[in-house]
Short mmCIF file of C-alpha atoms in Angstrom, two decimals:
data_model
loop_
_atom_site.label_atom_id
_atom_site.label_comp_id
_atom_site.label_asym_id
_atom_site.label_seq_id
_atom_site.Cartn_x
_atom_site.Cartn_y
_atom_site.Cartn_z
CA MET A 289 -5.41 17.05 -6.35
CA THR A 290 -6.15 14.35 -9.14
CA SER A 291 -5.58 10.83 -8.73
CA HIS A 292 -6.44 10.90 -12.51
CA LEU A 293 -6.31 6.69 -13.48
CA ARG A 294 -5.74 6.75 -17.16
CA ALA A 295 -8.35 5.65 -19.34
CA GLY A 296 -5.45 3.91 -21.44
CA PRO A 297 -5.09 3.47 -25.05
CA LEU A 298 -7.21 0.21 -24.97
CA ARG A 299 -10.59 2.48 -24.89
CA ALA A 300 -10.15 2.42 -29.03
CA ARG A 301 -9.93 -1.61 -30.02
CA ARG A 302 -11.20 -3.45 -27.44
CA THR A 303 -10.37 -7.15 -26.39
CA ALA A 304 -12.27 -9.28 -24.03
CA GLY A 305 -9.45 -8.60 -21.47
CA GLY A 306 -9.38 -5.02 -22.65
CA LYS A 307 -12.71 -4.42 -21.16
CA LEU A 308 -11.61 -6.53 -18.46
CA LEU A 309 -9.27 -3.91 -17.41
CA ALA A 310 -11.61 -1.08 -18.61
CA VAL A 311 -13.84 -2.12 -15.38
CA LEU A 312 -10.70 -1.80 -12.83
CA ALA A 313 -9.85 1.36 -14.78
CA ALA A 314 -13.34 2.93 -13.73
CA PHE A 315 -12.22 3.31 -10.25
CA SER A 316 -10.17 6.18 -8.80
CA ARG A 317 -9.43 7.92 -5.64
CA GLU A 318 -12.81 10.28 -6.61
CA ARG A 319 -14.72 7.32 -7.21
CA PRO A 320 -13.62 4.62 -5.25
CA THR A 321 -17.14 2.52 -4.82
CA LEU A 322 -19.31 2.60 -7.95
CA THR A 323 -22.73 0.30 -8.92
CA LEU A 324 -23.18 -2.07 -11.67
CA SER A 325 -24.85 0.79 -13.81
CA GLU A 326 -21.97 2.81 -13.09
CA ILE A 327 -19.95 0.70 -14.07
CA ALA A 328 -21.54 0.17 -17.82
CA ARG A 329 -21.65 3.29 -18.28
CA THR A 330 -18.36 4.21 -17.76
CA VAL A 331 -17.23 1.55 -19.51
CA GLY A 332 -19.27 1.91 -21.82
CA VAL A 333 -20.94 -1.71 -22.14
CA PRO A 334 -24.49 -2.84 -22.07
CA LEU A 335 -25.23 -4.00 -18.47
CA SER A 336 -25.04 -7.54 -19.01
CA THR A 337 -21.64 -7.57 -20.23
CA ALA A 338 -20.75 -5.28 -17.32
CA HIS A 339 -22.34 -8.17 -15.01
CA ARG A 340 -20.54 -10.92 -16.43
CA LEU A 341 -17.06 -8.77 -16.30
CA VAL A 342 -17.59 -7.75 -12.59
CA GLY A 343 -18.76 -11.25 -12.05
CA GLU A 344 -15.59 -12.38 -13.26
CA LEU A 345 -13.25 -9.76 -11.69
CA THR A 346 -15.35 -10.73 -8.32
CA ARG A 347 -14.77 -14.17 -8.46
CA TRP A 348 -11.00 -13.39 -8.90
CA GLY A 349 -11.15 -11.22 -6.12
CA ALA A 350 -9.94 -7.98 -7.98
CA LEU A 351 -13.52 -6.32 -7.01
CA GLU A 352 -15.28 -6.73 -3.55
CA ARG A 353 -19.25 -6.01 -3.02
CA ASP A 354 -20.25 -4.23 -0.17
CA ALA A 355 -22.85 -4.28 2.29
CA ASP A 356 -24.91 -1.78 -0.13
CA GLY A 357 -24.25 -3.40 -3.11
CA ARG A 358 -21.81 -1.26 -4.52
CA PHE A 359 -18.86 -2.89 -5.90
CA ARG A 360 -14.72 -1.70 -4.95
CA ILE A 361 -11.39 -2.64 -5.30
CA GLY A 362 -10.31 -5.96 -3.90
CA LEU A 363 -8.32 -7.42 -1.53
CA ARG A 364 -6.05 -9.22 -4.12
CA ILE A 365 -5.40 -6.05 -6.11
CA TRP A 366 -4.21 -4.16 -2.68
CA GLU A 367 -2.19 -7.54 -2.00
CA LEU A 368 -0.93 -7.53 -5.97
CA GLY A 369 0.25 -3.53 -5.15
CA ALA A 370 2.44 -4.63 -2.82
CA LEU A 371 4.51 -6.06 -5.03
CA ALA A 372 4.94 -3.30 -6.97
CA PRO A 373 8.21 -1.38 -7.32
CA PRO A 374 6.73 1.50 -5.21
CA ALA A 375 5.94 -1.04 -2.13
CA LEU A 376 8.31 -3.85 -2.18
CA GLY A 377 11.49 -2.27 -2.31
CA LEU A 378 10.94 1.43 -2.15
CA ARG A 379 8.33 1.87 0.78
CA GLU A 380 10.01 -1.39 2.44
CA ALA A 381 13.53 0.74 2.36
CA ALA A 382 12.24 4.04 2.99
CA LEU A 383 9.95 3.68 6.21
CA PRO A 384 13.04 3.22 8.76
CA PHE A 385 14.20 6.45 7.99
CA MET A 386 10.90 8.30 7.47
CA GLY A 387 9.99 7.02 11.23
CA ASP A 388 13.20 8.79 12.18
CA LEU A 389 13.29 11.93 10.04
CA TYR A 390 9.22 12.36 12.06
CA GLU A 391 10.48 11.08 15.72
CA VAL A 392 13.25 13.91 14.76
CA THR A 393 10.94 16.76 13.53
CA HIS A 394 7.31 15.82 13.99
CA GLN A 395 6.97 17.29 10.77
CA ASN A 396 5.15 15.67 8.04
CA VAL A 397 7.36 13.29 5.75
CA GLN A 398 6.57 12.36 2.42
CA LEU A 399 7.73 9.93 -0.41
CA ALA A 400 7.05 10.47 -4.04
CA VAL A 401 8.09 9.08 -7.30
CA ARG A 402 7.42 10.09 -11.06
CA ASP A 403 4.99 9.11 -13.46
CA GLY A 404 5.09 10.76 -16.57
CA ASP A 405 4.56 14.19 -15.51
CA GLU A 406 3.12 13.80 -12.51
CA VAL A 407 4.06 13.09 -8.72
CA VAL A 408 2.70 9.71 -7.25
CA PHE A 409 2.82 9.83 -3.55
CA VAL A 410 3.91 6.84 -2.20
CA GLU A 411 3.71 7.10 1.43
CA ARG A 412 3.49 10.02 3.97
CA ILE A 413 3.84 10.41 7.91
CA ALA A 414 1.46 12.89 8.94
CA GLY A 415 2.81 14.88 12.01
CA ARG A 416 -0.30 15.06 14.42
CA ASP A 417 0.33 19.07 14.98
CA ALA A 418 2.10 19.83 11.53
CA VAL A 419 0.95 21.77 9.13
CA ASN A 420 -2.16 19.73 7.07
CA VAL A 421 -0.89 18.47 3.57
CA LEU A 422 -3.15 17.65 0.66
CA THR A 423 -1.29 14.62 -0.35
CA GLN A 424 -2.66 10.88 0.16
CA VAL A 425 -0.89 7.69 -0.42
CA GLY A 426 -1.75 6.98 -3.98
CA GLY A 427 -2.24 10.09 -4.87
CA ARG A 428 -1.10 12.43 -7.43
CA PHE A 429 -0.14 16.04 -8.27
CA ALA A 430 1.48 18.03 -10.81
CA LEU A 431 5.15 18.51 -10.68
CA PRO A 432 6.54 21.56 -10.56
CA PRO A 433 5.06 23.23 -7.35
CA THR A 434 5.68 20.74 -4.86
CA GLY A 435 9.58 20.27 -3.42
CA VAL A 436 9.71 16.47 -4.19
CA GLY A 437 8.21 17.17 -7.87
CA LEU A 438 10.74 19.75 -8.30
CA VAL A 439 13.53 17.64 -7.62
CA LEU A 440 11.72 14.50 -9.77
CA LEU A 441 11.44 17.00 -12.67
CA ALA A 442 15.17 18.71 -12.41
CA HIS A 443 16.13 14.81 -12.80
CA ALA A 444 13.68 13.70 -15.52
CA PRO A 445 14.43 13.32 -19.10
CA ALA A 446 14.89 16.11 -21.57
CA GLU A 447 11.58 15.50 -22.86
CA VAL A 448 9.82 15.16 -19.92
CA GLN A 449 11.19 18.66 -18.72
CA GLU A 450 10.40 20.47 -22.20
CA HIS A 451 6.64 19.16 -21.99
CA VAL A 452 6.05 20.46 -18.49
CA LEU A 453 8.25 23.65 -19.14
CA ALA A 454 6.17 23.73 -22.18
CA GLY A 455 3.36 24.38 -19.82
CA PRO A 456 0.43 25.55 -18.91
CA LEU A 457 2.02 25.76 -15.34
CA THR A 458 -1.25 25.81 -12.90
CA ALA A 459 -0.82 28.72 -10.23
CA TYR A 460 -2.09 27.33 -6.87
CA THR A 461 -1.63 29.75 -4.91
CA GLN A 462 0.39 33.59 -5.44
CA HIS A 463 3.63 32.00 -5.13
CA THR A 464 3.32 29.19 -7.49
CA ILE A 465 6.18 29.77 -10.80
CA THR A 466 4.14 29.77 -13.88
CA ASP A 467 6.97 30.99 -15.43
CA ALA A 468 8.74 28.83 -17.28
CA ARG A 469 12.24 30.56 -17.68
CA GLN A 470 12.44 31.21 -13.62
CA LEU A 471 11.36 27.40 -13.52
CA ARG A 472 14.40 26.31 -15.21
CA ARG A 473 16.52 28.29 -13.37
CA VAL A 474 14.77 26.34 -10.33
CA LEU A 475 15.63 23.41 -11.89
CA ALA A 476 19.09 24.35 -12.70
CA GLU A 477 19.49 25.38 -8.71
CA VAL A 478 18.10 22.25 -7.54
CA ARG A 479 20.60 20.17 -9.72
CA ARG A 480 23.44 21.79 -8.50
CA SER A 481 22.77 22.01 -4.56
CA GLY A 482 21.23 18.54 -4.29
CA MET A 483 17.92 19.76 -2.88
CA ALA A 484 14.74 21.42 -3.83
CA VAL A 485 12.79 23.94 -1.73
CA SER A 486 8.80 24.98 -2.43
CA ASP A 487 8.01 27.96 -0.89
CA ARG A 488 4.11 27.81 -0.32
CA GLN A 489 3.16 27.35 -3.99
CA VAL A 490 0.73 24.72 -3.47
CA THR A 491 -0.63 26.31 -0.06
CA GLU A 492 -0.28 29.21 1.19
CA ASP A 493 0.81 27.90 4.99
CA ALA A 494 3.41 25.34 3.87
CA VAL A 495 6.79 25.07 2.54
CA SER A 496 8.87 21.44 2.02
CA VAL A 497 12.38 20.59 2.11
CA ALA A 498 12.97 17.85 -0.40
CA ALA A 499 16.00 16.06 -2.02
CA PRO A 500 16.14 13.05 -4.14
CA ILE A 501 16.88 9.31 -3.86
CA GLU A 502 19.49 7.87 -6.02
CA VAL A 503 20.39 4.60 -6.77
CA ARG A 504 23.56 4.05 -8.94
CA GLY A 505 23.31 7.23 -10.13
CA ALA A 506 19.67 7.50 -11.13
CA VAL A 507 16.99 9.12 -8.92
CA VAL A 508 14.66 6.88 -8.39
CA ALA A 509 12.60 8.89 -5.87
CA ALA A 510 12.23 11.96 -3.56
CA LEU A 511 11.77 12.47 0.74
CA SER A 512 10.18 15.96 1.81
CA ILE A 513 9.47 17.27 5.00
CA VAL A 514 6.45 19.78 4.53
CA VAL A 515 6.75 22.70 7.45
CA ARG A 516 3.81 25.01 8.29
CA GLY A 517 5.61 28.71 7.71
CA SER A 518 6.69 31.33 5.63
CA SER A 519 10.40 31.22 5.86
CA PRO A 520 12.70 29.16 3.56
CA ALA A 521 15.66 30.23 5.42
CA ALA A 522 14.14 28.43 8.76
CA VAL A 523 12.54 25.43 6.61
CA ARG A 524 16.46 25.13 5.37
CA SER A 525 17.60 23.50 8.79
CA TYR A 526 15.76 20.84 7.87
CA ALA A 527 17.54 20.15 5.22
CA PRO A 528 20.50 18.40 6.17
CA GLY A 529 18.14 15.70 7.63
CA VAL A 530 16.40 15.12 4.39
CA ARG A 531 19.39 14.84 2.71
CA ALA A 532 21.08 12.26 5.38
CA ALA A 533 17.58 10.22 5.12
CA ALA A 534 17.89 10.35 1.23
CA LEU A 535 20.98 9.13 0.89
CA GLY A 536 20.24 6.53 3.21
CA ILE A 537 17.36 5.17 1.41
CA GLY A 538 19.20 5.13 -1.86
CA ARG A 539 22.23 3.04 -0.16
CA ILE A 540 19.57 0.46 0.96
CA LEU A 541 17.73 0.39 -2.28
CA ALA A 542 21.11 -0.19 -3.95
CA SER A 543 22.26 -2.99 -2.01
CA THR A 544 18.86 -5.19 -2.43
CA SER A 545 18.07 -7.04 -6.06
CA THR A 546 14.49 -6.10 -6.25
CA TRP A 547 15.29 -2.22 -7.32
CA SER A 548 16.74 -1.45 -10.59
CA MET B 208 4.99 -17.02 5.78
CA THR B 209 3.09 -17.85 2.51
CA SER B 210 2.28 -15.21 0.12
CA HIS B 211 -0.44 -17.21 -1.40
CA LEU B 212 -2.32 -15.57 -4.14
CA ARG B 213 -5.06 -17.80 -5.08
CA ALA B 214 -4.54 -19.55 -8.04
CA GLY B 215 -8.42 -19.20 -8.64
CA PRO B 216 -11.30 -20.97 -9.77
CA LEU B 217 -10.15 -19.41 -13.46
CA ARG B 218 -7.68 -22.26 -13.79
CA ALA B 219 -10.36 -24.44 -15.29
CA ARG B 220 -12.65 -22.55 -17.60
CA ARG B 221 -10.28 -19.90 -18.67
CA THR B 222 -11.90 -16.88 -21.03
CA ALA B 223 -9.47 -14.18 -22.34
CA GLY B 224 -9.69 -12.05 -19.39
CA GLY B 225 -9.31 -15.15 -17.23
CA LYS B 226 -5.96 -15.36 -18.88
CA LEU B 227 -4.93 -11.83 -18.31
CA LEU B 228 -5.72 -12.42 -14.17
CA ALA B 229 -3.77 -15.37 -14.39
CA VAL B 230 -1.15 -13.35 -15.47
CA LEU B 231 -1.11 -11.20 -12.75
CA ALA B 232 -1.60 -14.10 -10.30
CA ALA B 233 1.66 -15.60 -11.17
CA PHE B 234 3.23 -12.71 -9.45
CA SER B 235 4.06 -13.47 -5.73
CA ARG B 236 6.10 -11.98 -2.64
CA GLU B 237 8.22 -15.51 -3.07
CA ARG B 238 8.25 -14.57 -6.96
CA PRO B 239 8.20 -10.79 -7.34
CA THR B 240 9.68 -10.37 -10.73
CA LEU B 241 9.26 -13.26 -13.80
CA THR B 242 11.01 -13.61 -17.31
CA LEU B 243 8.44 -13.94 -20.19
CA SER B 244 9.14 -17.82 -20.18
CA GLU B 245 8.73 -18.34 -16.55
CA ILE B 246 4.98 -16.58 -16.83
CA ALA B 247 4.35 -18.62 -19.81
CA ARG B 248 4.92 -21.92 -18.00
CA THR B 249 2.87 -20.76 -14.70
CA VAL B 250 -0.49 -19.38 -16.66
CA GLY B 251 0.13 -22.59 -19.17
CA VAL B 252 0.12 -20.75 -22.03
CA PRO B 253 2.47 -20.88 -25.32
CA LEU B 254 5.09 -18.56 -25.14
CA SER B 255 3.25 -16.21 -28.04
CA THR B 256 0.09 -15.88 -26.08
CA ALA B 257 2.18 -15.15 -22.93
CA HIS B 258 3.64 -12.25 -25.29
CA ARG B 259 0.50 -11.11 -25.99
CA LEU B 260 -1.01 -11.15 -22.48
CA VAL B 261 1.89 -9.35 -21.06
CA GLY B 262 2.24 -6.67 -23.69
CA GLU B 263 -1.52 -5.72 -23.20
CA LEU B 264 -0.66 -5.81 -19.59
CA THR B 265 2.51 -3.80 -19.79
CA ARG B 266 0.71 -1.02 -22.26
CA TRP B 267 -1.87 -0.35 -19.52
CA GLY B 268 0.51 -0.31 -16.59
CA ALA B 269 -0.46 -3.52 -14.37
CA LEU B 270 3.09 -4.61 -15.29
CA GLU B 271 6.02 -3.32 -15.64
CA ARG B 272 9.68 -4.47 -17.47
CA ASP B 273 12.63 -3.76 -14.93
CA ALA B 274 16.23 -2.82 -17.01
CA ASP B 275 16.85 -7.17 -16.89
CA GLY B 276 13.99 -7.77 -19.09
CA ARG B 277 11.80 -9.09 -16.42
CA PHE B 278 8.55 -8.52 -15.59
CA ARG B 279 6.81 -7.29 -12.04
CA ILE B 280 3.56 -5.73 -10.97
CA GLY B 281 3.23 -1.69 -12.11
CA LEU B 282 2.56 1.07 -10.72
CA ARG B 283 -1.31 1.27 -11.69
CA ILE B 284 -2.00 -2.04 -9.54
CA TRP B 285 -0.07 -0.28 -6.97
CA GLU B 286 -2.57 2.67 -7.19
CA LEU B 287 -5.63 0.84 -8.01
CA GLY B 288 -4.95 -1.02 -4.48
CA ALA B 289 -4.49 2.32 -2.67
CA LEU B 290 -7.92 2.39 -3.30
CA ALA B 291 -9.22 -1.11 -1.41
CA PRO B 292 -10.76 -0.99 1.89
CA PRO B 293 -7.72 -2.33 3.58
CA ALA B 294 -5.72 0.80 2.32
CA LEU B 295 -8.31 3.22 1.55
CA GLY B 296 -10.08 3.41 5.24
CA LEU B 297 -9.16 1.27 7.47
CA ARG B 298 -4.85 2.02 6.94
CA GLU B 299 -5.81 5.46 7.06
CA ALA B 300 -7.58 5.37 10.22
CA ALA B 301 -5.21 3.22 12.06
CA LEU B 302 -1.75 4.57 10.89
CA PRO B 303 -2.34 7.88 13.54
CA PHE B 304 -3.17 5.30 16.14
CA MET B 305 -0.53 3.39 15.28
CA GLY B 306 1.94 5.91 15.21
CA ASP B 307 1.11 7.13 18.69
CA LEU B 308 1.38 3.17 19.94
CA TYR B 309 4.95 3.22 18.73
CA GLU B 310 5.73 6.60 19.73
CA VAL B 311 4.78 5.64 23.24
CA THR B 312 6.32 1.82 23.40
CA HIS B 313 8.92 1.61 21.10
CA GLN B 314 7.32 -1.80 19.98
CA ASN B 315 6.42 -3.34 16.73
CA VAL B 316 2.70 -2.19 16.17
CA GLN B 317 0.66 -4.18 13.63
CA LEU B 318 -2.62 -4.08 11.97
CA ALA B 319 -4.60 -7.26 10.34
CA VAL B 320 -7.33 -8.35 8.98
CA ARG B 321 -8.81 -12.01 8.28
CA ASP B 322 -9.24 -13.38 4.44
CA GLY B 323 -10.27 -16.59 4.75
CA ASP B 324 -8.37 -18.75 7.70
CA GLU B 325 -4.85 -16.78 6.96
CA VAL B 326 -4.52 -13.33 8.56
CA VAL B 327 -3.38 -10.42 5.61
CA PHE B 328 -1.14 -7.80 7.68
CA VAL B 329 -2.20 -4.38 6.44
CA GLU B 330 0.28 -2.15 8.10
CA ARG B 331 3.32 -2.31 10.18
CA ILE B 332 5.54 -0.09 12.06
CA ALA B 333 8.72 -1.66 13.02
CA GLY B 334 10.50 -1.16 16.04
CA ARG B 335 14.17 -0.81 15.43
CA ASP B 336 15.28 -2.41 18.48
CA ALA B 337 12.23 -4.17 18.95
CA VAL B 338 11.98 -8.02 18.51
CA ASN B 339 12.61 -9.19 14.71
CA VAL B 340 9.03 -9.98 13.35
CA LEU B 341 8.77 -12.44 10.64
CA THR B 342 5.22 -10.00 8.54
CA GLN B 343 5.60 -7.80 5.76
CA VAL B 344 2.82 -6.01 4.64
CA GLY B 345 0.83 -7.26 2.11
CA GLY B 346 2.23 -11.05 3.69
CA ARG B 347 0.30 -13.66 4.99
CA PHE B 348 -0.31 -16.29 7.81
CA ALA B 349 -1.58 -18.52 9.77
CA LEU B 350 -4.87 -17.16 11.77
CA PRO B 351 -4.14 -19.42 15.47
CA PRO B 352 -0.40 -18.55 16.14
CA THR B 353 -1.01 -15.17 16.22
CA GLY B 354 -2.42 -12.36 18.47
CA VAL B 355 -4.41 -10.96 15.76
CA GLY B 356 -4.91 -14.32 14.16
CA LEU B 357 -6.57 -15.08 17.79
CA VAL B 358 -8.80 -11.89 17.76
CA LEU B 359 -9.82 -12.22 14.03
CA LEU B 360 -10.41 -15.77 14.06
CA ALA B 361 -12.98 -15.61 17.85
CA HIS B 362 -15.04 -12.92 16.14
CA ALA B 363 -15.14 -15.14 12.43
CA PRO B 364 -18.01 -17.04 11.30
CA ALA B 365 -18.71 -20.35 12.99
CA GLU B 366 -18.23 -22.39 9.67
CA VAL B 367 -14.46 -20.26 9.59
CA GLN B 368 -14.00 -21.30 13.34
CA GLU B 369 -14.92 -25.12 12.22
CA HIS B 370 -12.97 -25.00 9.56
CA VAL B 371 -9.79 -23.95 11.55
CA LEU B 372 -10.61 -25.85 14.33
CA ALA B 373 -10.93 -29.28 12.33
CA GLY B 374 -7.19 -28.60 11.48
CA PRO B 375 -4.61 -29.46 11.24
CA LEU B 376 -2.67 -26.60 13.40
CA THR B 377 1.09 -26.21 12.38
CA ALA B 378 2.81 -26.16 15.33
CA TYR B 379 5.36 -23.47 14.57
CA THR B 380 7.58 -23.44 18.12
CA GLN B 381 6.54 -25.87 21.05
CA HIS B 382 4.42 -23.22 22.63
CA THR B 383 2.20 -23.09 19.76
CA ILE B 384 -1.27 -24.15 20.35
CA THR B 385 -2.06 -27.46 18.10
CA ASP B 386 -4.85 -28.98 20.32
CA ALA B 387 -8.52 -27.88 18.78
CA ARG B 388 -10.38 -27.98 22.38
CA GLN B 389 -7.22 -25.80 23.93
CA LEU B 390 -7.51 -23.33 20.97
CA ARG B 391 -11.53 -23.46 21.36
CA ARG B 392 -10.97 -22.41 25.09
CA VAL B 393 -8.62 -19.61 24.05
CA LEU B 394 -10.42 -18.14 21.71
CA ALA B 395 -14.19 -18.07 24.00
CA GLU B 396 -11.49 -16.35 26.49
CA VAL B 397 -10.47 -13.78 23.46
CA ARG B 398 -14.20 -13.21 23.16
CA ARG B 399 -14.55 -12.67 27.18
CA SER B 400 -11.66 -10.22 27.71
CA GLY B 401 -11.74 -8.40 24.67
CA MET B 402 -8.11 -8.94 23.90
CA ALA B 403 -5.73 -11.98 22.82
CA VAL B 404 -2.48 -12.52 24.14
CA SER B 405 0.22 -14.62 21.75
CA ASP B 406 2.80 -16.39 23.97
CA ARG B 407 5.73 -17.63 22.10
CA GLN B 408 3.30 -19.37 19.28
CA VAL B 409 5.36 -18.02 15.85
CA THR B 410 9.08 -17.41 17.13
CA GLU B 411 10.33 -18.39 20.62
CA ASP B 412 11.47 -14.66 21.50
CA ALA B 413 8.28 -13.21 20.74
CA VAL B 414 5.13 -12.19 22.62
CA SER B 415 1.90 -10.22 20.94
CA VAL B 416 -1.42 -8.14 22.65
CA ALA B 417 -4.24 -7.89 20.20
CA ALA B 418 -7.51 -6.33 20.34
CA PRO B 419 -10.34 -6.13 17.97
CA ILE B 420 -11.43 -2.83 15.70
CA GLU B 421 -15.07 -3.06 15.80
CA VAL B 422 -17.27 -1.16 13.69
CA ARG B 423 -21.30 -1.17 14.54
CA GLY B 424 -20.77 -4.38 16.25
CA ALA B 425 -18.36 -6.21 13.58
CA VAL B 426 -14.88 -7.01 13.60
CA VAL B 427 -13.12 -5.49 10.82
CA ALA B 428 -9.71 -5.89 11.84
CA ALA B 429 -7.27 -6.29 14.59
CA LEU B 430 -4.12 -4.44 16.22
CA SER B 431 -1.44 -5.71 18.38
CA ILE B 432 1.83 -5.14 19.61
CA VAL B 433 4.71 -7.87 19.16
CA VAL B 434 7.35 -7.72 22.05
CA ARG B 435 10.25 -9.34 23.24
CA GLY B 436 10.12 -11.46 26.05
CA SER B 437 8.17 -14.71 27.54
CA SER B 438 6.48 -13.15 30.63
CA PRO B 439 2.79 -12.93 29.18
CA ALA B 440 1.94 -10.71 32.52
CA ALA B 441 4.88 -7.66 31.79
CA VAL B 442 3.02 -8.10 28.39
CA ARG B 443 -0.44 -7.76 28.82
CA SER B 444 0.55 -4.21 30.52
CA TYR B 445 0.45 -3.07 26.82
CA ALA B 446 -3.68 -4.18 26.55
CA PRO B 447 -4.49 -0.78 27.65
CA GLY B 448 -2.87 0.69 24.89
CA VAL B 449 -3.70 -1.37 22.52
CA ARG B 450 -7.27 -1.63 23.19
CA ALA B 451 -7.68 2.10 23.58
CA ALA B 452 -5.84 2.29 20.26
CA ALA B 453 -8.39 -0.41 18.60
CA LEU B 454 -11.15 1.32 19.76
CA GLY B 455 -10.45 4.82 18.70
CA ILE B 456 -9.45 3.37 14.94
CA GLY B 457 -13.21 1.78 15.03
CA ARG B 458 -14.78 5.23 16.08
CA ILE B 459 -12.97 6.68 13.30
CA LEU B 460 -14.10 4.11 10.53
CA ALA B 461 -17.71 3.86 11.58
CA SER B 462 -17.74 7.64 11.02
CA THR B 463 -16.66 7.26 7.43
CA SER B 464 -18.39 6.08 4.46
CA THR B 465 -15.90 4.00 2.66
CA TRP B 466 -16.28 1.31 5.41
CA SER B 467 -18.98 -0.81 5.22
#
């Protein structure tokens, strides 16, 4: 599970604003809190510069200082993030359907979008007694081994598909598809059937069923249920529920103006 | 319901980084998408400067451009926001308990923190057939009329309490407490009883029961159930569930290192 906030193209030619953004980019899921000197080291600026940048960001509310003197992302960035498409629109449209699916199945329900060649998990409802899943909201993962990733990859632009198919295709378990030709066949089947099944490709005990969320013909997100087991046939029984919920979310999104 | 992203103290003395932050601050729940000229006008810079700032933010992923050419907050800010304390820590600790409460009651369940003299709603599970509530995740509201706000205000530093009590206290319904002495008595009762009941103070048909989420003796958030009705006695029957869930969330938070 990579959280992978890109270092960005600003590293080379660094404006004052670019340095400010580089401070924000120093924080990641693996390193959610940083000391001033860790920030200076990560951004590659003197401590005095880091101090000034961190001061500006803290006054604005982009960073907060905790009781130990470590810095972390602040409430204001979280508020701004609540205005981004995954939150405003997608998440609000999806949550009631996800809640219904959870209530009916008591399995893990996941919502994801694609960013480049990765899955970004936007929301999940974790079943208390369901199989343990590694995903976290805001977390990223490779596209090919996950159900949502297969759906998103199958409907990605050709250049994204070719880039991913060119590999390498990492094996997470002995069931992970690492052969490009086989993956290409699976993606065609996903497009044909309108759903994807990922069979123990991420962990040895989890199978997922995923369906595309479409708005005016474009796949903008994917919905999945992740269940314990090794029987794709049994898992497929969840498909109608997942597909119907995904259709419902797409219908709601199409009727709202914030999603285009 | 105000979303109220503060204009910030940077308006006066504007560094290059400050202008970049001012562009981000132009977006709000009321104005989630903006054209370039709207951004220029809001930030108070020439169109050419706005173009450069927006370009830098778009390349970094802080902004995205939609099909209509309007800009909005991008995926990367949403990802960073997922690292802020309300998301990383509080939300993850609270969601399973909120899910349990929802499953048992099928009423609206809300999680909120205090920022200055406002409530910020961090998460909610909306009951499909439950009373309509105005809150949105990331939205703000005044402290005194809401259940969560009463809890957070009752445990706020003295200067915050005095500032709010100094008024004005806005009446949202005929039941909203607008008398400072009465509010002061209510806050004392909230501290004594370990819970708050807000009776139709926000809308005419909703009553909420709220409890504090404490970590090592400090109230860091509040949890509530909002139900339709006008009988605080009936509503109080939800109190044990809300209080137990709030205690559980605090226990989880105390055992994790990201919350301090």
